[in-house]
Every structure is written in structure tokens, then in C-alpha cells.
XYZ file of C-alpha atoms in Angstrom:
575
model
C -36.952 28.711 -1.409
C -38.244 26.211 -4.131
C -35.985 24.128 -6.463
C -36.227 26.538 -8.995
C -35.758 29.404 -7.291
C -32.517 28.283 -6.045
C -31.510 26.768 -9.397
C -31.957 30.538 -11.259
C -30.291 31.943 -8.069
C -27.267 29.957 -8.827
C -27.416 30.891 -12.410
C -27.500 34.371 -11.391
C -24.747 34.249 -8.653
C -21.688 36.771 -9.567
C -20.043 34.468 -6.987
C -20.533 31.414 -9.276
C -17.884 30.684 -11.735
C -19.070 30.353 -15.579
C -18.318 26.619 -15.773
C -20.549 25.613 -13.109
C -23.393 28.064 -14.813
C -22.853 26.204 -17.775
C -23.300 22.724 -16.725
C -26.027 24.059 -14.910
C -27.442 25.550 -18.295
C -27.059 22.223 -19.558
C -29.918 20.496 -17.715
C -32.572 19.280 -19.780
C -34.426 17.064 -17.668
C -36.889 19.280 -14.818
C -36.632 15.664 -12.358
C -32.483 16.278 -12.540
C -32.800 20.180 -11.813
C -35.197 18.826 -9.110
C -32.619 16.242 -7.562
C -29.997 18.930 -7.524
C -32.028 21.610 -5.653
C -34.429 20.629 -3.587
C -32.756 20.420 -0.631
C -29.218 21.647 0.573
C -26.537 18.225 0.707
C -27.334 17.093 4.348
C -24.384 17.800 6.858
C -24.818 14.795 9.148
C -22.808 13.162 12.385
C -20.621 11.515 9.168
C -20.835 15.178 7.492
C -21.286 15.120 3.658
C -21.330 12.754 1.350
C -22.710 12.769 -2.599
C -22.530 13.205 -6.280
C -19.886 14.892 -7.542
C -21.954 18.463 -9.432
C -22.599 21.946 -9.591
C -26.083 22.380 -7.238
C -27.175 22.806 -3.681
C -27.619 18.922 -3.302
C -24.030 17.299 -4.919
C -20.620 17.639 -4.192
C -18.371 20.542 -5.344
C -16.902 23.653 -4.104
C -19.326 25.781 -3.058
C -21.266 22.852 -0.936
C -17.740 22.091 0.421
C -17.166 25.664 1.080
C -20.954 26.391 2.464
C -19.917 23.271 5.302
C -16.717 24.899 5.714
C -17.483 28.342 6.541
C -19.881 26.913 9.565
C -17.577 24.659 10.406
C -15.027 27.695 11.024
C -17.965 29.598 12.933
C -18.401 26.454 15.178
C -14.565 26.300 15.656
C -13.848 30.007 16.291
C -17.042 30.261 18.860
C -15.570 27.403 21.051
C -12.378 27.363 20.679
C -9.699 30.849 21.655
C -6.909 29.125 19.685
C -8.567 26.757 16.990
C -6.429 24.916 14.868
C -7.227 21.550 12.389
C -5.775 18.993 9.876
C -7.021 18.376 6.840
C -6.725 14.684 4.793
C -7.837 13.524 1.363
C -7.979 10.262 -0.217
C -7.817 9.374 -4.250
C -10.969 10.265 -5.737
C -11.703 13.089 -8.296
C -12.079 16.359 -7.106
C -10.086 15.728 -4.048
C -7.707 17.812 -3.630
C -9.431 20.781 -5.032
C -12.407 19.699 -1.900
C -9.304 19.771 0.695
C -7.474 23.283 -0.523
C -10.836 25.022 -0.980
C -11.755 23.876 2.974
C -8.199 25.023 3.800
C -9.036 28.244 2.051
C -12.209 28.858 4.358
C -10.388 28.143 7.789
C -7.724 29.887 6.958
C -9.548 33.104 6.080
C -11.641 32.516 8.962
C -8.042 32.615 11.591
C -8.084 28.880 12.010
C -4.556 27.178 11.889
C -4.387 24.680 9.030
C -2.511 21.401 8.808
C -2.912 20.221 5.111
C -0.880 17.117 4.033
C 1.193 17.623 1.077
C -0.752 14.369 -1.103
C -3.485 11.755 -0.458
C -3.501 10.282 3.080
C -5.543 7.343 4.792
C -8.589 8.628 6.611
C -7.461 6.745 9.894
C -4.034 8.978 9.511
C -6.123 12.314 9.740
C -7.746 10.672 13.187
C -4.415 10.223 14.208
C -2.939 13.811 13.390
C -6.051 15.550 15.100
C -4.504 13.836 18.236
C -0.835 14.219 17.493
C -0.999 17.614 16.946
C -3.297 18.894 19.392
C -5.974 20.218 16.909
C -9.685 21.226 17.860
C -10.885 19.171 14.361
C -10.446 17.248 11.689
C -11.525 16.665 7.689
C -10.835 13.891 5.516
C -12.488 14.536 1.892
C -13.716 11.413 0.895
C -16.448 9.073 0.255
C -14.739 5.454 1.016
C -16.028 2.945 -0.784
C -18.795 4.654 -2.933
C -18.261 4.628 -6.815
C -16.216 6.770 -8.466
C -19.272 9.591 -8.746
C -19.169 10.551 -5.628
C -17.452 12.131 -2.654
C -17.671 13.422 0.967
C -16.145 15.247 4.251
C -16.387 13.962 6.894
C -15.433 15.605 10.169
C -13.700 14.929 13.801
C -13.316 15.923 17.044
C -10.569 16.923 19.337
C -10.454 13.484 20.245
C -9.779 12.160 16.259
C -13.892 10.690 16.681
C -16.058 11.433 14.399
C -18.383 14.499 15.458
C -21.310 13.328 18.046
C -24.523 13.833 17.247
C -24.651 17.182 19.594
C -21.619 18.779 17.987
C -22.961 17.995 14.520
C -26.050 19.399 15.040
C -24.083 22.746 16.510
C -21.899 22.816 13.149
C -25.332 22.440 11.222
C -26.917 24.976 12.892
C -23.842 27.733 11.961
C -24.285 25.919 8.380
C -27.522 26.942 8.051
C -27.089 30.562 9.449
C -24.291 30.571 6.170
C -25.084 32.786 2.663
C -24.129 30.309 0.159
C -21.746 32.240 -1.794
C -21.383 35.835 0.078
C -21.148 34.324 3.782
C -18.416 32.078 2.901
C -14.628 33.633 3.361
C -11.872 32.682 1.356
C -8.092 33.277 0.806
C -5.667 32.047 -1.903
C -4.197 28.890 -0.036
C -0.428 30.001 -1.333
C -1.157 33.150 0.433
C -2.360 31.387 3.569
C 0.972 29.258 3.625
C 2.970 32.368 3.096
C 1.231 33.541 6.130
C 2.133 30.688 7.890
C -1.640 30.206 8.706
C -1.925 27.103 6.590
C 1.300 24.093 7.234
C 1.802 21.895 5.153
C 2.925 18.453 6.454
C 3.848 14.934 5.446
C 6.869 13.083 6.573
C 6.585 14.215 10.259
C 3.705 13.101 11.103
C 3.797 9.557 9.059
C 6.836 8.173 10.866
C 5.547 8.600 14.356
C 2.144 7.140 13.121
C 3.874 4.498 11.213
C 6.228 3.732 14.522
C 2.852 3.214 16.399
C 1.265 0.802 13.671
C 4.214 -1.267 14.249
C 4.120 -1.348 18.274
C 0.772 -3.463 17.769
C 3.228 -6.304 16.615
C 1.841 -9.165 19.254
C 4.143 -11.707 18.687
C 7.225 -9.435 18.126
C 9.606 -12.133 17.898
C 7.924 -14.436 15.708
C 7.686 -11.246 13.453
C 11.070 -10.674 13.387
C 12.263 -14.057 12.751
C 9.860 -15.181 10.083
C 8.017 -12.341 8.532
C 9.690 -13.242 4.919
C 8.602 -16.118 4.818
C 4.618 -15.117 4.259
C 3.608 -14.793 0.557
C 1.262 -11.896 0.473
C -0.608 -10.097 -2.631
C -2.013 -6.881 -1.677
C -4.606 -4.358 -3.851
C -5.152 -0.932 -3.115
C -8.067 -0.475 -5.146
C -6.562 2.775 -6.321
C -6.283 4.142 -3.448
C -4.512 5.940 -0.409
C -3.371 2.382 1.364
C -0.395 1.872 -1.245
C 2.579 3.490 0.512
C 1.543 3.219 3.966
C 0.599 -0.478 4.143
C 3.900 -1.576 2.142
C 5.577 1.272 4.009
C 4.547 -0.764 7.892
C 5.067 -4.142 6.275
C 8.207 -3.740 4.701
C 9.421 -2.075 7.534
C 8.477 -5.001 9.725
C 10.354 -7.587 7.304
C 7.413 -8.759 5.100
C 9.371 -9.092 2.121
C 7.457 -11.214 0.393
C 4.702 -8.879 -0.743
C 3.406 -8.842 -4.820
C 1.319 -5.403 -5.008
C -1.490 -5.842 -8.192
C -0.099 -3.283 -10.775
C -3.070 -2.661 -12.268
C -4.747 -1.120 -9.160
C -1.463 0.222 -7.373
C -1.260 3.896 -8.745
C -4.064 6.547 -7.139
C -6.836 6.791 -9.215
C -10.040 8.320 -8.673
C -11.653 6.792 -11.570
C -11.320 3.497 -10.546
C -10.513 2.009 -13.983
C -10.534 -1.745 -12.543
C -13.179 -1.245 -10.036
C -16.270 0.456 -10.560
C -17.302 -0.048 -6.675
C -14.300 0.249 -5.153
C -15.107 -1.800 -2.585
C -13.597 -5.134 -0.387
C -16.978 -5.990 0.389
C -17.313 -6.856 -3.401
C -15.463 -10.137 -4.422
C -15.034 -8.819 -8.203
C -12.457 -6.102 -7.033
C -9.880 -8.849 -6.393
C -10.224 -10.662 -9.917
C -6.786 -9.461 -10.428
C -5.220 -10.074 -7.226
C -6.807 -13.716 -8.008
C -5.136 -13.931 -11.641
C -1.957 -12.696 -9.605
C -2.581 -15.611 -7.045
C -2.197 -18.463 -9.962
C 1.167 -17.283 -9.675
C 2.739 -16.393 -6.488
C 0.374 -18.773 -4.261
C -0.059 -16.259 -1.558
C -0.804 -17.575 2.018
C -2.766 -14.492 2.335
C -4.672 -11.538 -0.364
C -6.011 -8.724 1.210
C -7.574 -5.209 -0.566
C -7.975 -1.776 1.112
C -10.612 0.684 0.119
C -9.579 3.974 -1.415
C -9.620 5.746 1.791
C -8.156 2.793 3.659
C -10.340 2.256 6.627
C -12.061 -1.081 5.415
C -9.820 -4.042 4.314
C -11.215 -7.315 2.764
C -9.177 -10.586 3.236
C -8.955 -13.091 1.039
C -8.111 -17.145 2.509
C -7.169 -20.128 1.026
C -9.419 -23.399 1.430
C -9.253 -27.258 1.201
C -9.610 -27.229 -2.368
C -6.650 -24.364 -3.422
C -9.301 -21.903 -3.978
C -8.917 -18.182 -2.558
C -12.910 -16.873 -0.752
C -13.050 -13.491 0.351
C -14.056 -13.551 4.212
C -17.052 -11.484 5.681
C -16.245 -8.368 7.317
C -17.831 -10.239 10.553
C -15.513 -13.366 9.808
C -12.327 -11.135 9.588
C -13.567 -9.573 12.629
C -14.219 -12.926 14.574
C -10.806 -13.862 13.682
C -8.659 -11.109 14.346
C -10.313 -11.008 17.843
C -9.347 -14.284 18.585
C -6.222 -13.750 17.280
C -5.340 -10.897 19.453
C -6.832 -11.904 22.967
C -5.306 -15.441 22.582
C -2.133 -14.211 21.748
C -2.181 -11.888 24.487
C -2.531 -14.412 26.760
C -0.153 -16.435 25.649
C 2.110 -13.621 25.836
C 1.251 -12.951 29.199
C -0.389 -9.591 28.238
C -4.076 -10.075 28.569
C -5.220 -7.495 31.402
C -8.399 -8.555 33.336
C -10.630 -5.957 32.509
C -10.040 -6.215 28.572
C -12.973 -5.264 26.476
C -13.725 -5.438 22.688
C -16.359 -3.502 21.080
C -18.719 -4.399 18.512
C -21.890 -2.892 16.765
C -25.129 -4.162 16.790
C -25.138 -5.595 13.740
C -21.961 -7.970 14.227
C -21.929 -11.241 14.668
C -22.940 -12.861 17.877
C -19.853 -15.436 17.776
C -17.939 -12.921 18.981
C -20.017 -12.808 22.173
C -18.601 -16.678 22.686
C -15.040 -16.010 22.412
C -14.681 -13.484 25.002
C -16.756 -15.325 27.304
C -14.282 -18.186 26.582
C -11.383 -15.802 27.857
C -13.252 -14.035 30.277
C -13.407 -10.488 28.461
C -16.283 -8.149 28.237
C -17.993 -7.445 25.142
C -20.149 -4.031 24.771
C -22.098 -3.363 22.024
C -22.619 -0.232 20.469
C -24.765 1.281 17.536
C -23.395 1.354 14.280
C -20.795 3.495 13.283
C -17.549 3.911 14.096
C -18.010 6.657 16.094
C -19.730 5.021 18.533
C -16.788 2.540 19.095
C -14.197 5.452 19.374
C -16.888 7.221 21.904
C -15.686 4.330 23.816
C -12.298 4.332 23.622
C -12.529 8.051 25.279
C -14.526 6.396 27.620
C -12.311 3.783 29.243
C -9.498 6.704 29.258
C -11.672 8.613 31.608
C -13.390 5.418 33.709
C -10.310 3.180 33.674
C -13.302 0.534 33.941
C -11.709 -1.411 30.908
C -8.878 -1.876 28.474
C -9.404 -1.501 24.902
C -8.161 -4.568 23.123
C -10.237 -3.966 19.688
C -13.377 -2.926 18.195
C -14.776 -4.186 14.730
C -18.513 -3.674 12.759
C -19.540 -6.457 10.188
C -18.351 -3.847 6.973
C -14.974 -4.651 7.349
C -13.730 -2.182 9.685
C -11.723 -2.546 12.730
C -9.121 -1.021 14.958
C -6.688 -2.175 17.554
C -4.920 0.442 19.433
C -5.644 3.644 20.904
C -4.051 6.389 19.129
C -6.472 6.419 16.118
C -10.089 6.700 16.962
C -11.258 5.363 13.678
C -11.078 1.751 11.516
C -7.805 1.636 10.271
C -6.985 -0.709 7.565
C -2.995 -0.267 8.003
C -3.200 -1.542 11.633
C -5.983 -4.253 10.100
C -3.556 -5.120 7.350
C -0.696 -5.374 9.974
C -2.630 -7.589 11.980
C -4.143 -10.092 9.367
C -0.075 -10.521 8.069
C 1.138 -11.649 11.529
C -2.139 -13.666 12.276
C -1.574 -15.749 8.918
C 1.696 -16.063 9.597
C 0.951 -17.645 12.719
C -1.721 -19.905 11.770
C 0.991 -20.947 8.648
C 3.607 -21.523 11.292
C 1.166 -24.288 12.322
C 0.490 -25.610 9.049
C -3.128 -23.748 8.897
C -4.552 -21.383 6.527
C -6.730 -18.262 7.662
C -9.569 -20.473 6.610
C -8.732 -23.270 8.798
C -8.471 -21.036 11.506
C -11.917 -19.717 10.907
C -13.240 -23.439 10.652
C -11.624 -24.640 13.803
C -13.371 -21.757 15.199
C -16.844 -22.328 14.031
C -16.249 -26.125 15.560
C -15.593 -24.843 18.649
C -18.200 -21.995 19.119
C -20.540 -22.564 16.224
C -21.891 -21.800 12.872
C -22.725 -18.469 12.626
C -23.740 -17.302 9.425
C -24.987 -13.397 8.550
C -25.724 -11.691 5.604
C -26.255 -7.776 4.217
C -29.127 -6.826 2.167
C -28.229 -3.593 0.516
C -32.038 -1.984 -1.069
C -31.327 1.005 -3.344
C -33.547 3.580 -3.349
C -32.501 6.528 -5.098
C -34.061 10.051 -5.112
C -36.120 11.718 -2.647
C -38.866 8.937 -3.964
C -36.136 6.381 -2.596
C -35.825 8.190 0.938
C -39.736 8.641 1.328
C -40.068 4.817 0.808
C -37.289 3.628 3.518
C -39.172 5.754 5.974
C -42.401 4.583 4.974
C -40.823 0.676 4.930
C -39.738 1.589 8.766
C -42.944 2.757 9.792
C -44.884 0.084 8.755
C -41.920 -2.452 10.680
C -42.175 0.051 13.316
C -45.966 0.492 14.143
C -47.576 -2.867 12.242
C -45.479 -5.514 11.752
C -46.466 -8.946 13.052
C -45.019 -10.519 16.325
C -43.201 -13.546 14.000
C -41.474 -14.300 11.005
C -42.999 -17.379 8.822
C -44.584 -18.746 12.210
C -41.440 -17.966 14.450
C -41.992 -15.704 17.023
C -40.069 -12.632 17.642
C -38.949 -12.396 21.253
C -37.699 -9.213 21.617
C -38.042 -6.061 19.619
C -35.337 -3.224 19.756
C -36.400 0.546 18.461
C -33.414 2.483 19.154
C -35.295 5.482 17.573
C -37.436 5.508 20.909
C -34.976 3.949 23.050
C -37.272 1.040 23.955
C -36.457 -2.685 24.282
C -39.545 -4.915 24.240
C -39.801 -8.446 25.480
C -42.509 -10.043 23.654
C -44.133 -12.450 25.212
C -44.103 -10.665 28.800
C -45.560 -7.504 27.015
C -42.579 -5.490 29.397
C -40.284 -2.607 27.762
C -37.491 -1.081 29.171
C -35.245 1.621 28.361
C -32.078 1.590 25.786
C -29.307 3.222 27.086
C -27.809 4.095 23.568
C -28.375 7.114 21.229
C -31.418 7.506 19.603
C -30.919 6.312 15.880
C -33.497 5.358 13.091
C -32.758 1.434 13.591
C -35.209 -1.532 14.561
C -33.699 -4.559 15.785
C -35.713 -8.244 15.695
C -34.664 -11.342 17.861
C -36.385 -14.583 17.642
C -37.063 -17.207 19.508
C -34.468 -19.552 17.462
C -31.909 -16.716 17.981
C -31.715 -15.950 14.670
C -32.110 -11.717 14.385
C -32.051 -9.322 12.195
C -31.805 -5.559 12.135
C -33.455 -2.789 9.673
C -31.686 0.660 9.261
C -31.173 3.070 6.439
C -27.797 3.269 5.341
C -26.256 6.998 6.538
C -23.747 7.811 3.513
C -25.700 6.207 0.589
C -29.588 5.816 -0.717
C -30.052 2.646 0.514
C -31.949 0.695 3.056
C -29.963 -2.136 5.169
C -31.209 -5.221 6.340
C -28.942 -7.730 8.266
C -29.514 -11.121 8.878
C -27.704 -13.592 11.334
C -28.866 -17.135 12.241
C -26.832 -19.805 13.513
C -26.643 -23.785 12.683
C -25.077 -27.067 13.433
C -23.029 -27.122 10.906
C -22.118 -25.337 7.387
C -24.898 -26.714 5.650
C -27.482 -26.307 8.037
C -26.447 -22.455 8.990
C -26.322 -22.293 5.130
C -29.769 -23.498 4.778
C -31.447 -21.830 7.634
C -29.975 -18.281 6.134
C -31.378 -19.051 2.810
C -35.059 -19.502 4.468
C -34.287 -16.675 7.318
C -33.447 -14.900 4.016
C -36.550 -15.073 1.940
C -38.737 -14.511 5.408
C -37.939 -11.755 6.338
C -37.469 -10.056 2.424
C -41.259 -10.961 2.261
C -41.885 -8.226 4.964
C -39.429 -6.169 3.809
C -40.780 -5.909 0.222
C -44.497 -5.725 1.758
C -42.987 -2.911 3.622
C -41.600 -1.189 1.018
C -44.867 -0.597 -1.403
């Protein structure tokens, strides 16, 4: 079916309600009508994610409901008794997203967990588990701007689908009518039933309980916790209540909240990009800072899997930390406290993606640990997790990817910015208990294991014109690029997408043993690297750069050359 023909098919739905026909009527512009209806919203291993709008290709209930209905097919076809909780965060449209999916299952005969009000997406991972459910959905789209949203959908296991069940829930997705095929029942009806449960409280103090038992240094905690000055954001999000919720708990009284972004909001009045990766969302939290003179600032997204951390340097001034750096710290922080607490087993692993920094290779080398690497996404990291259940062949101590997620603990199978923000609070108290700041830490740590220094170049490329070019820029990388970068060579050549590792200079490949993604990965002969993927939730092409140096300077300057290198190729790539 062509654009149009599905555009005048939702026009002349009976199943489509009159105010989505009339924003629909409301198009003007052919290249919008386009945009909406070319294709259907892809359903991928991270299920859906776009702009919120009536048409085949946005966000809104009958997409939601479309997904939702082969979602219930998949459930009902593998499961005798299936049953599933359902999460949303703070953005517009939300709750509407979660009841309607609620609606589907529950006209389909799948039990339905719904909480009662927004929830943290790691707290739906946890639920799936706690209450022995066959799935999960969290409606949201993390840290995208406020136009947008998703669903994204787990496992038994609280993972994110695998790329073999997500192609199954496609495949009864695509066998779906868009309006007639999809079943639905009035959710008060449902509950009446007893078919749909609502819950809250019950399930947050057993999760909250658990966030606390990953308290290292128990005692410190307990004696000392007031004494940390924190200032904490929520970016208008879900993280409010259950990050002050742990920490007060845990006796971190000493916590300033910034007002202005403490209340949900799916508007996100004081942060168009509602994101910790962006410095600008804590310009608040900073004006805050003149005042109480934290020790430590730190920001969740607004579905509160990604926290950013802000440190204090020499000078009195407050710089947001790198996903990676947070990362590198927090897993020195936990294995050396481990050991000092006598609780660092001998087959402990942490788990990082491909993309994160290589420093963290040296630190559990220093300690002995094993460090496995696996593609990007969380997913992959949880994967893992289920793993080392099964094998016993190693002990989780904690996973983290350079885009500032992480996770310690096993009972979520997801990044988890209440356990991160849990963790950062007891590692700056620590490091203040010695007269450091988090930034001192980090320094003492590039002394002793380097100067690593990586970077994220975000390309946006919006449209279907945007998606033709990244896959045009990946074939030419792919299939012609040159065997250096500005006269350094390239030693070894990664193409996860045909699972083959090249060496160079020996002219030998060998097989990947990883999932086949769309990713190309380049390591030269200085060790610097960098890796080319598009992005999976957003129109965008990633390119990720890591070189290491001396010292500051030179890591700063041989980024800034690395830099412009390898955009040269990228840009020839991409015309």
C-alpha cells in the first residue's frame, strides 16, 4: 500500500476517532503526509520509539495498540498462563500509551499489572521478575525531546526482547489489521474483572529494600551519610520519589532537590533535551550549587535509567563527567571496596560495550577481574547477567556503556539510575571522607592507568533521506574505505554486521562471536579507535572516538586531531 493510500484509508477508518481525522485533514505539506505513511513505526529489539501523531509512522494509540495486539498474539501462543506489567514514565501521552496497551492484553486474556502513576523503567525490569510475568512494557522514550515517545518491551527475564523474540512479536505485528484486528476492553472493566491489577506500594518497597542492600560500605553509610551535601535534578521526570525515597531512607539528609525541575512534566519546560548527557540541563542545579556547595550534583533522565554526575575541581567549579568517566569510577569504586571489605569473589566480572572506554580494561586487570565486552545496548549486558546464573563461570559485579548507564546488582536487568544514584552518594562520600572530590578521584585514576579521552559524534539525519544516507555512509566505510586515518594505519577492522574481525596487516579474519549488528569498529596502530553505528531509537548516525595520551593536554590534543580525521571520512562518506 502507498503513502497515500494508507493516509485516505485512515481518513476513512470508522475505527478512527474524529480528532485524529482532523489533524490528519490538516496536513498541507505532501513531504509531511509522506513522513507519516510511508512505512509502519518500526517495532525493533528496543520496540517503538517516535513522534508523538496521528499516522502509521508516529506515536499514538492506534500504533501503540497495532504493537500491542501482536504482542498479545506472541504472548498467548507461548505462554498457557501469560501474564505482564506495564510502566510509564513522565512524558505526554503516557499514560493514555500504558492504559490503551493494558486495554489490548487484557481483552486478549493476558493478566495485567499496571502501576497506579509514573514509574522508573529499571522498576518495570524489576517487577517482570518479582512477579513472575512472561513480559514487560515501559512507555517511554528516555532522553529524547519532549516530541516524542516509545515502548519498549521485556522478557521473562526483565531483558529487553532478543533479537529472535522481537522478530517473532514483529512477525504477529505484521499479520495485525490496524484498526479491526486489534481487541480492546474498557480498562475499568478489565480491573473489575480482576484481569487488569493495579499496583504500587507493594512492589516499590521490596525493590527499594534491594537498592539499599548494594550499600558497600554499610557502616560508613550509616555513620556519616548526613554529612554529604547533595543537589539532585530529575529533569521532570520519574527519578523524584524513588531516588530521595532510597537516599533518605539510607540517612542522606542533606539532599537540595532543584524545584524547578522536581514535579513530572512531560513538556520539559527547563529542558528541551532532557538529557544528562547535555551539560545545559543542570544550569539550575549549578545556580543551586552557588548556594549549598554540594560535594556532589547528579541529574536522572525522565525515565531514570541514565544519570549524569556532576564533580567539583581545583578551581571550585562543578564539570559534568562522561558517561565513560562515571563508569570508570564507579567500577573502581565498587571492586576496590569489595576488596577491602573482604567481598571480592575470584571470578568477578564487569561488563562493558564496545564503545566504552578502554581504561576500564586496566583496572580489572589491576584486581585481577575479567572484563567481557558486549555490543551496545543494554540488553546485551543483561543477556549476560542470565548467563552467569546458568554457567556459574562468573559473578556479576557491574556493567556500564559510555551513555551514562549502568547497573550493579542482579535483580534488575536494565541501567538503573536509582542504584547509580545510590552508588555515586556513597562513593563521594568516601572519597570526601579522605579529603577528595569525585574529580580527584578520577585524576588519581588517570595517573595511575592513563589518559583516556573519548568522545560522541551524534550526525542527524532526519527523514527517510536521513536513513538512506547513514546506510550509504556505512557502505562506503564498509566496502571502500582506506586502510589508515591521516597516514595512521588501521590495524584491525571489526564488521559485526558480518561477524568478521580483520587483522590488517596479516590480511587474516576470523569470526565474531557476537550478534550480528549494523556496527564497524576501527583500531589503529596508536590504539586510538573508533566505532561507526546508527543510533537504534533516534535518526542519527554515531561515531565514537577514544585515543589515549600522556597526560591531559596531550590526550586533549590527540582527540582534537583523531577528531577532525576521522570526520573527514565520515563527511566524505556521507555525500
Amino acid at each position: 500500500m502507498s503513502y497515500k493510500e494508507k493516509f485516505k484509508s485512515w481518513l476513512a477508518s470508522e475505527y478512527v476517532d474524529a480528532e485524529t481525522k482532523k489533524e490528519l485533514e490538516a496536513i498541507k505539506d505532501e513531504k509531511e503526509i509522506e513522513d507519516r505513511f510511508y512505512k509502519d513505526l518500526e517495532f525493533g529489539t528496543g520496540g517503538l520509539r517516535g513522534v508523538i501523531a496521528a499516522g502509521s509512522n508516529r506515536m499514538n494509540i492506534y500504533t501503540v495498540g497495532k504493537a500491542t495486539q501482536g504482542l498479545s498474539d506472541y504472548l498467548t501462543k507461548n505462554y498457557k498462563d501469560a501474564s505482564i506489567a506495564i510502566a510509564h514514565d513522565s512524558r505526554i501521552m503516557s499514560r493514555e500509551f500504558a492504559e490503551r496497551a493494558a486495554s489490548v492484553l487484557c481483552a486478549n486474556g493476558v493478566k495485567t499489572y499496571l502501576f497506579e502513576s509514573l514509574r522508573p523503567t529499571p522498576m518495570l525490569s524489576f517487577t517482570v521478575r518479582h512477579l513472575n510475568c512472561k513480559a514487560g512494557i515501559v512507555i517511554t522514550a528516555s532522553h529524547n525531546p519532549k516530541e516524542y515517545n516509545g515502548y519498549k518491551v521485556y522478557n521473562e527475564d526483565g531483558n529487553q526482547l532478543t533479537d529472535k523474540a522481537a522478530a517473532e512479536v514483529l512477525e504477529c505485528i505484521e499479520k495485525t489489521d490496524d484498526f479491526s484486528g486489534v481487541k480492546l476492553i474498557d480498562v475499568k472493566k478489565a480491573e473489575a474483572e480482576g484481569i487488569l491489577n493495579i499496583i504500587g506500594e507493594e512492589v516499590d518497597k521490596v525493590y527499594i529494600d534491594k537498592v539499599k542492600d548494594l550499600t558497600i560500605r554499610k557502616d560508613m553509610v550509616e555513620k556519616s551519610a548526613k554529612d554529604l551535601k547533595i543537589i539532585y535534578t530529575p529533569i521532570h521526570g520519574s527519578g523524584n520519589i524513588p531516588v530521595r525515597r532510597v537516599l533518605r531512607e539510607l540517612g542522606y539528609e542533606n539532599l537540595s532537590v532543584v524545584k524547578e525541575q522536581e514535579e513530572p512534566d512531560g513538556n520539559f519546560p527547563t529542558a528541551p533535551y532532557p538529557n544528562p548527557e547535555q551539560p545545559s540541563v543542570f544550569n539550575i542545579a549549578l545556580n543551586l550549587a552557588r548556594e549549598v556547595e554540594p560535594d556532589v550534583i547528579f541529574g536522572t533522565d525522565p525515565d531514570c535509567d541514565r544519570i549524569g554526575v556532576l564533580a567539583k575541581d581545583k578551581s571550585g567549579e562543578y564539570k559534568v563527567l562522561t558517561g565513560n568517566q562515571t563508569g570508570v569510577l564507579l567500577t573502581h569504586y565498587i571492586i576496590s571496596s569489595l576488596k577491602d571489605t573482604g567481598k571480592l569473589p575470584d571470578n568477578g566480572a564487569v561488563i562493558k560495550t564496545i564503545v566504552t572506554s578502554e581504561m576500564t580494561r586496566k583496572i580489572t586487570e589491576d584486581y585481577g577481574m575479567e572484563l567481557i565486552d558486549v555490543l551496545t545496548g543494554f540488553k546485551y549486558i543483561g543477556e549476560k547477567i542470565k548467563e552467569f546464573e546458568k554457567t556459574k563461570s562468573n559473578t556479576y559485579l557491574f556493567g556500564f556503556e559510555e551513555s551514562y548507564g549502568c547497573l550493579a546488582g542482579t535483580f534488575v536487568r536494565d541501567k538503573d539510575a536509582v542504584v547509580a544514584a545510590t552508588l555515586v552518594c556513597e562513593m563521594a562520600l568516601y572519597y570526601k571522607k579522605k579529603g577528595l572530590s569525585l574529580d580527584d578521584a578520577l585524576n588519581a585514576l588517570y595517573e595511575k592507568y592513563g589518559y583516556y579521552n573519548e568522545k560522541l559524534v551524534s550526525i542527524e539525519l532526519q527523514g527517510k533521506e536521513g536513513q538512506e544516507k547513514i546506510q550509504k555512509a556505512l557502505n562506503y566505510l564498509r566496502e571502500n574505505m582506506a586502510d589508515d586515518v591521516a597516514g595512521v594505519k588501521i590495524v584491525k577492522k571489526f564488521d559485526y554486521k558480518t561477524s568478521i574481525e580483520k587483522d590488517v596487516p596479516k590480511n587474516e579474519e576470523k569470526k565474531i562471536e557476537l550478534p550480528k549488528s549494523n556496527v564497524l569498529r576501527f583500531i589503529l596502530e596508536d590504539g586510538s579507535w573508533f566505532v561507526v553505528r546508527p543510533s537504534g531509537t533516534e535518526p542519527k548516525m554515531k561515531v565514537y572516538l577514544a585515543v589515549a595520551g600522556k597526560d591531559k593536554n596531550d590526550s586533549e590534543a590527540k582527540m582534537d586531531k583523531f577528531n577532525k580525521d576521522v570526520m573527514d571520512i565520515i563527511n566524505e562518506a556521507c555525500k
